[in-house]
Coordinates of C-alpha atoms and ligand atoms in Angstrom, one line a residue:
M1216 CA -39.9 39.4 -35.5
L1217 CA -43.2 39.0 -37.3
I1218 CA -45.5 38.8 -34.3
E1219 CA -44.6 39.3 -30.7
V1220 CA -47.1 38.7 -27.9
N1221 CA -46.0 40.3 -24.5
N1222 CA -47.6 39.5 -21.2
L1223 CA -51.1 39.5 -22.7
S1224 CA -54.1 39.2 -20.4
K1225 CA -57.8 39.7 -21.0
L1226 CA -60.4 40.0 -18.2
Y1227 CA -64.1 39.9 -18.9
R1228 CA -66.7 41.3 -16.5
T1229 CA -69.1 38.5 -16.0
K1230 CA -72.4 38.0 -14.1
L1231 CA -72.1 35.4 -11.4
S1232 CA -75.8 35.1 -11.0
L1233 CA -79.0 36.7 -12.3
V1234 CA -78.8 39.2 -9.4
K1235 CA -77.5 42.4 -11.0
S1236 CA -75.1 43.4 -8.3
E1237 CA -73.3 40.0 -8.3
S1238 CA -70.6 40.1 -10.9
G1239 CA -67.0 39.1 -11.1
N1240 CA -64.0 39.0 -13.5
K1241 CA -63.2 36.1 -15.8
R1242 CA -59.6 36.0 -16.8
A1243 CA -59.9 34.5 -20.3
V1244 CA -56.2 35.0 -21.2
N1245 CA -53.6 35.2 -18.5
N1246 CA -50.1 36.6 -19.0
V1247 CA -49.3 35.0 -22.3
S1248 CA -46.0 35.7 -24.2
F1249 CA -44.6 34.1 -27.4
T1250 CA -43.3 35.0 -30.8
I1251 CA -44.0 33.9 -34.3
D1252 CA -41.6 34.4 -37.2
N1253 CA -42.0 34.0 -41.0
N1254 CA -42.1 30.4 -42.1
E1255 CA -43.0 29.3 -38.7
I1256 CA -46.1 27.4 -37.8
I1257 CA -47.1 27.3 -34.2
G1258 CA -49.8 25.2 -32.8
L1259 CA -52.2 26.2 -29.9
V1260 CA -54.1 23.4 -28.3
G1261 CA -56.3 23.3 -25.2
E1262 CA -59.7 22.4 -23.9
S1263 CA -62.9 24.2 -24.8
G1264 CA -63.1 27.6 -23.1
C1265 CA -59.4 27.8 -22.2
G1266 CA -59.0 31.1 -24.1
K1267 CA -57.7 30.2 -27.6
S1268 CA -60.2 32.3 -29.6
T1269 CA -59.9 35.2 -27.2
L1270 CA -56.1 35.1 -27.6
S1271 CA -56.6 35.0 -31.4
R1272 CA -58.9 38.0 -31.4
L1273 CA -56.4 40.0 -29.3
I1274 CA -53.6 39.2 -31.8
M1275 CA -55.9 40.3 -34.7
R1276 CA -56.8 43.6 -33.0
I1277 CA -60.5 42.5 -32.9
E1278 CA -60.4 43.1 -29.1
K1279 CA -58.2 45.2 -26.8
P1280 CA -56.2 43.4 -24.1
T1281 CA -56.6 44.4 -20.5
V1282 CA -52.8 44.1 -19.9
G1283 CA -49.9 43.6 -22.3
N1284 CA -49.4 44.2 -26.0
V1285 CA -49.0 42.6 -29.4
S1286 CA -46.4 43.8 -31.9
Y1287 CA -46.4 43.3 -35.6
R1288 CA -43.0 43.8 -37.1
G1289 CA -41.8 45.5 -33.9
R1290 CA -44.7 48.0 -33.6
D1291 CA -47.7 47.8 -31.2
I1292 CA -50.8 46.9 -33.3
W1293 CA -52.9 49.5 -31.4
S1294 CA -50.6 52.3 -32.5
F1295 CA -51.6 51.7 -36.2
K1296 CA -53.7 54.3 -38.0
G1297 CA -54.5 55.1 -41.6
D1298 CA -52.2 53.3 -44.1
D1299 CA -50.4 51.4 -41.4
L1300 CA -53.7 50.0 -40.1
N1301 CA -54.7 49.0 -43.7
K1302 CA -51.4 47.3 -44.2
F1303 CA -51.9 45.4 -40.9
R1304 CA -55.5 44.4 -41.9
K1305 CA -54.2 43.1 -45.2
S1306 CA -51.1 41.3 -43.9
C1307 CA -52.7 39.6 -40.9
Q1308 CA -55.6 37.3 -41.6
I1309 CA -57.8 35.0 -39.5
I1310 CA -59.9 32.1 -40.6
F1311 CA -62.7 30.9 -38.3
Q1312 CA -64.3 27.6 -37.7
D1313 CA -67.8 28.3 -38.9
T1314 CA -67.7 28.1 -42.7
L1315 CA -71.3 29.2 -43.3
T1316 CA -71.5 32.3 -41.2
S1317 CA -68.1 33.5 -42.4
L1318 CA -69.3 33.8 -46.0
N1319 CA -72.1 36.2 -47.1
P1320 CA -75.0 33.9 -48.1
N1321 CA -76.2 36.4 -50.7
M1322 CA -73.0 36.7 -52.6
K1323 CA -71.7 34.4 -55.3
I1324 CA -68.3 32.9 -54.4
V1325 CA -66.6 34.9 -57.2
D1326 CA -67.9 38.1 -55.7
T1327 CA -66.8 37.1 -52.2
L1328 CA -63.3 36.4 -53.5
K1329 CA -63.3 39.7 -55.4
E1330 CA -64.1 41.8 -52.3
P1331 CA -60.6 41.7 -50.7
L1332 CA -59.0 42.4 -54.1
N1333 CA -61.3 45.4 -54.6
N1334 CA -60.5 46.7 -51.1
H1335 CA -56.7 46.3 -51.1
F1336 CA -55.4 46.1 -54.7
K1337 CA -55.6 48.3 -57.8
M1338 CA -56.3 45.6 -60.4
S1339 CA -58.2 45.2 -63.7
E1340 CA -61.2 42.9 -63.8
E1341 CA -59.2 40.4 -65.9
E1342 CA -56.3 40.4 -63.4
K1343 CA -58.7 39.8 -60.5
I1344 CA -60.3 36.8 -62.3
K1345 CA -56.9 35.4 -63.1
K1346 CA -55.8 35.7 -59.5
I1347 CA -59.0 34.0 -58.3
Q1348 CA -58.7 31.2 -60.8
D1349 CA -55.1 30.6 -59.8
I1350 CA -55.9 30.3 -56.1
I1351 CA -59.0 28.1 -56.7
F1352 CA -56.8 25.8 -58.7
F1353 CA -54.2 25.7 -55.9
A1354 CA -56.9 24.8 -53.4
N1355 CA -58.1 21.9 -55.6
L1356 CA -61.5 23.5 -56.1
N1357 CA -63.5 23.2 -59.2
K1358 CA -64.0 26.5 -61.2
G1359 CA -67.7 25.8 -61.3
I1360 CA -68.1 26.8 -57.6
L1361 CA -67.4 30.4 -58.5
A1362 CA -70.9 31.0 -59.8
N1363 CA -72.5 29.3 -56.8
Y1364 CA -73.7 30.6 -53.4
P1365 CA -72.2 29.4 -50.1
A1366 CA -75.2 27.2 -49.3
N1367 CA -74.6 25.2 -52.5
L1368 CA -71.1 24.2 -51.4
S1369 CA -70.0 21.4 -49.0
G1370 CA -68.4 22.4 -45.7
G1371 CA -65.0 21.4 -47.0
E1372 CA -65.4 23.5 -50.1
R1373 CA -66.6 26.5 -48.1
Q1374 CA -63.6 26.2 -45.7
R1375 CA -61.2 26.1 -48.7
V1376 CA -63.0 29.3 -50.1
N1377 CA -62.4 30.9 -46.7
I1378 CA -58.8 30.0 -46.9
C1379 CA -58.5 31.3 -50.5
R1380 CA -60.2 34.6 -49.5
A1381 CA -57.6 35.1 -46.7
L1382 CA -54.7 34.1 -49.0
L1383 CA -55.7 36.4 -51.9
L1384 CA -54.4 39.2 -49.8
E1385 CA -51.0 37.5 -49.6
P1386 CA -50.8 37.7 -45.8
E1387 CA -47.6 37.4 -43.9
F1388 CA -49.4 36.1 -40.8
L1389 CA -52.4 33.8 -40.6
I1390 CA -54.4 32.5 -37.7
C1391 CA -56.5 29.3 -38.3
D1392 CA -59.0 29.1 -35.5
E1393 CA -60.4 25.5 -35.4
I1394 CA -60.7 25.5 -39.2
I1395 CA -60.9 21.7 -39.5
S1396 CA -63.1 20.7 -36.6
S1397 CA -66.4 20.7 -38.5
L1398 CA -64.9 18.7 -41.4
D1399 CA -64.8 14.9 -42.0
V1400 CA -61.5 13.2 -41.7
Y1401 CA -60.8 13.1 -45.5
T1402 CA -61.6 16.8 -45.9
Q1403 CA -59.5 17.6 -42.9
A1404 CA -56.5 15.9 -44.6
V1405 CA -57.2 17.9 -47.8
V1406 CA -57.3 21.2 -45.9
L1407 CA -54.3 20.4 -43.7
N1408 CA -52.2 19.5 -46.8
M1409 CA -53.3 22.7 -48.5
I1410 CA -52.2 24.8 -45.5
K1411 CA -48.9 22.9 -45.4
R1412 CA -48.2 23.6 -49.1
L1413 CA -49.2 27.2 -48.7
I1414 CA -46.9 27.9 -45.8
S1415 CA -43.8 26.7 -47.5
H1416 CA -44.9 28.5 -50.7
N1417 CA -45.6 31.9 -49.1
N1418 CA -43.1 32.1 -46.3
M1419 CA -46.0 32.9 -43.9
G1420 CA -46.1 32.8 -40.1
V1421 CA -49.1 30.8 -38.8
L1422 CA -50.9 30.2 -35.5
F1423 CA -52.8 27.0 -35.9
V1424 CA -55.5 26.7 -33.2
S1425 CA -57.1 23.3 -32.7
H1426 CA -58.5 20.7 -30.3
D1427 CA -56.9 18.1 -32.4
I1428 CA -53.3 17.4 -31.2
S1429 CA -52.6 15.0 -34.1
A1430 CA -53.4 17.7 -36.7
V1431 CA -51.2 20.2 -34.8
K1432 CA -48.4 17.6 -34.6
Y1433 CA -48.6 17.1 -38.4
L1434 CA -48.3 20.8 -39.1
C1435 CA -46.4 22.6 -36.4
S1436 CA -42.8 23.0 -35.3
K1437 CA -43.9 24.1 -31.8
I1438 CA -47.0 23.3 -29.9
M1439 CA -48.3 25.6 -27.1
V1440 CA -50.6 24.0 -24.6
M1441 CA -53.2 26.4 -23.1
Y1442 CA -55.0 25.7 -19.8
K1443 CA -57.3 28.1 -18.1
G1444 CA -56.0 31.1 -20.0
E1445 CA -52.3 30.3 -19.5
I1446 CA -49.7 28.7 -21.8
V1447 CA -48.7 25.9 -19.4
E1448 CA -46.3 24.0 -21.8
V1449 CA -44.5 24.4 -25.1
I1450 CA -43.7 21.2 -26.9
D1451 CA -40.8 21.0 -29.4
N1452 CA -42.3 19.1 -32.3
K1453 CA -39.4 19.8 -34.7
N1454 CA -36.8 17.7 -32.8
K1455 CA -39.5 15.3 -31.6
E1456 CA -38.5 15.9 -28.0
Y1457 CA -41.6 15.3 -26.1
K1458 CA -40.8 16.1 -22.5
I1459 CA -44.3 16.6 -21.2
S1460 CA -44.6 17.7 -17.6
H1461 CA -48.0 19.5 -17.1
P1462 CA -50.8 17.2 -15.9
Y1463 CA -53.2 18.7 -18.4
T1464 CA -50.9 18.0 -21.3
K1465 CA -50.5 14.4 -20.2
K1466 CA -54.3 14.1 -20.1
L1467 CA -54.6 15.7 -23.6
V1468 CA -52.1 13.4 -25.3
S1469 CA -53.2 10.3 -23.6
S1470 CA -56.1 9.9 -26.1
V1471 CA -53.8 10.4 -29.1
P1472 CA -50.3 9.2 -28.1
I1473 CA -48.0 11.9 -29.3
N1474 CA -45.2 9.4 -29.9
N1475 CA -47.4 7.3 -32.2
P1476 CA -46.8 8.6 -35.7
N1477 CA -49.2 6.1 -37.2
K1478 CA -52.3 7.5 -35.5
R1479 CA -54.3 9.6 -38.1
L1480 CA -51.1 11.1 -39.3
A1481 CA -50.6 9.1 -42.4
M1482 CA -52.0 11.9 -44.5
G1483 CA -48.7 13.7 -45.3
Ligands
ATP1962 N1 -67.1 38.5 -24.6 C1 -67.0 37.7 -23.6 N2 -67.6 38.0 -22.3 C2 -67.4 37.2 -21.3 N3 -66.7 36.1 -21.3 C3 -66.2 35.7 -22.5 C4 -66.3 36.5 -23.6 N4 -65.6 35.9 -24.7 C5 -65.1 34.7 -24.1 N5 -65.5 34.6 -22.8 C6 -65.1 33.6 -21.9 O1 -63.7 33.4 -21.9 C7 -63.3 32.0 -21.9 C8 -62.5 31.7 -23.1 O2 -63.3 31.7 -24.3 P1 -62.7 31.3 -25.7 O3 -63.8 31.4 -26.7 O4 -61.5 32.1 -25.9 O5 -62.3 29.8 -25.5 P2 -61.7 28.7 -26.6 O6 -60.5 28.1 -26.0 O7 -61.6 29.4 -27.9 O8 -62.9 27.6 -26.6 P3 -63.4 26.6 -27.8 O9 -62.3 25.6 -27.9 O10 -64.7 26.1 -27.3 O11 -63.5 27.5 -29.0 C9 -64.6 31.3 -21.8 O12 -64.9 30.9 -20.5 C10 -65.6 32.2 -22.3 O13 -66.9 32.0 -21.8
MG1963 MG1 -62.5 29.0 -29.8

């Protein structure tokens, strides 16, 4: 199994008021378990603050869980050291929502894209440029952007650069955390189609986090619904069997009827 999440919980110590002694625990992720295999794209939807990004950070080893564990290829991710940790950092990538702060404003795009290659591969300068040009072409980006700085790119172009940077490392597992929410509908479709092509091309496992149930429905075989830190429902999108039981899921899909394939899903 590529990624296995076992009984994962994360508690944050929080202040309940401005009085120092008054503090409590916030359970951001509560007893979550699931698996993701190669070539599998799983959606994670839920309202703002339900714990999607916290769960993503736990899976990427950015934060430690309070309870439970995450395994990558059968091994606990917190047991990795040295070469194993490097391999995990190369093989498991995350792309965040904010396109501007995830790119260094003082670096030209070409240098931003060279950085992961410098860190993880032994390649000549020509090989690096060839690899970068190939991925830029795959992402439908113009070669001209390579000499630019992030501020000179549109949000959609920056997000595709982010995706390219993650994919240059040839990851096995990718988390996309709200990567389309700041984009206009046309650019959303471009980015979604790119992700879809890449997944079938690279045999990756993907966790696609979004508020947008129609985008998730377009991409994912399974959709996990998160509510107040828990996975309350898993929807089978492959066989189009939409047996929805949790009240929150009903509320979520009522704005975009999940059985209506015409609603904003005509992009594929
Ligand atoms: N470092 C932290 N300390 C205390 N509380 C935190 C911390 N990080 C997150 N939280 C809380 O945990 C909960 C889950 O936050 P999280 O960012 O995971 O939600 P989300 O589902 O990603 O929301 P959104 O859709 O708005 O991105 C929130 O109530 C948040 O305030
Ligand atoms: Mg979030």
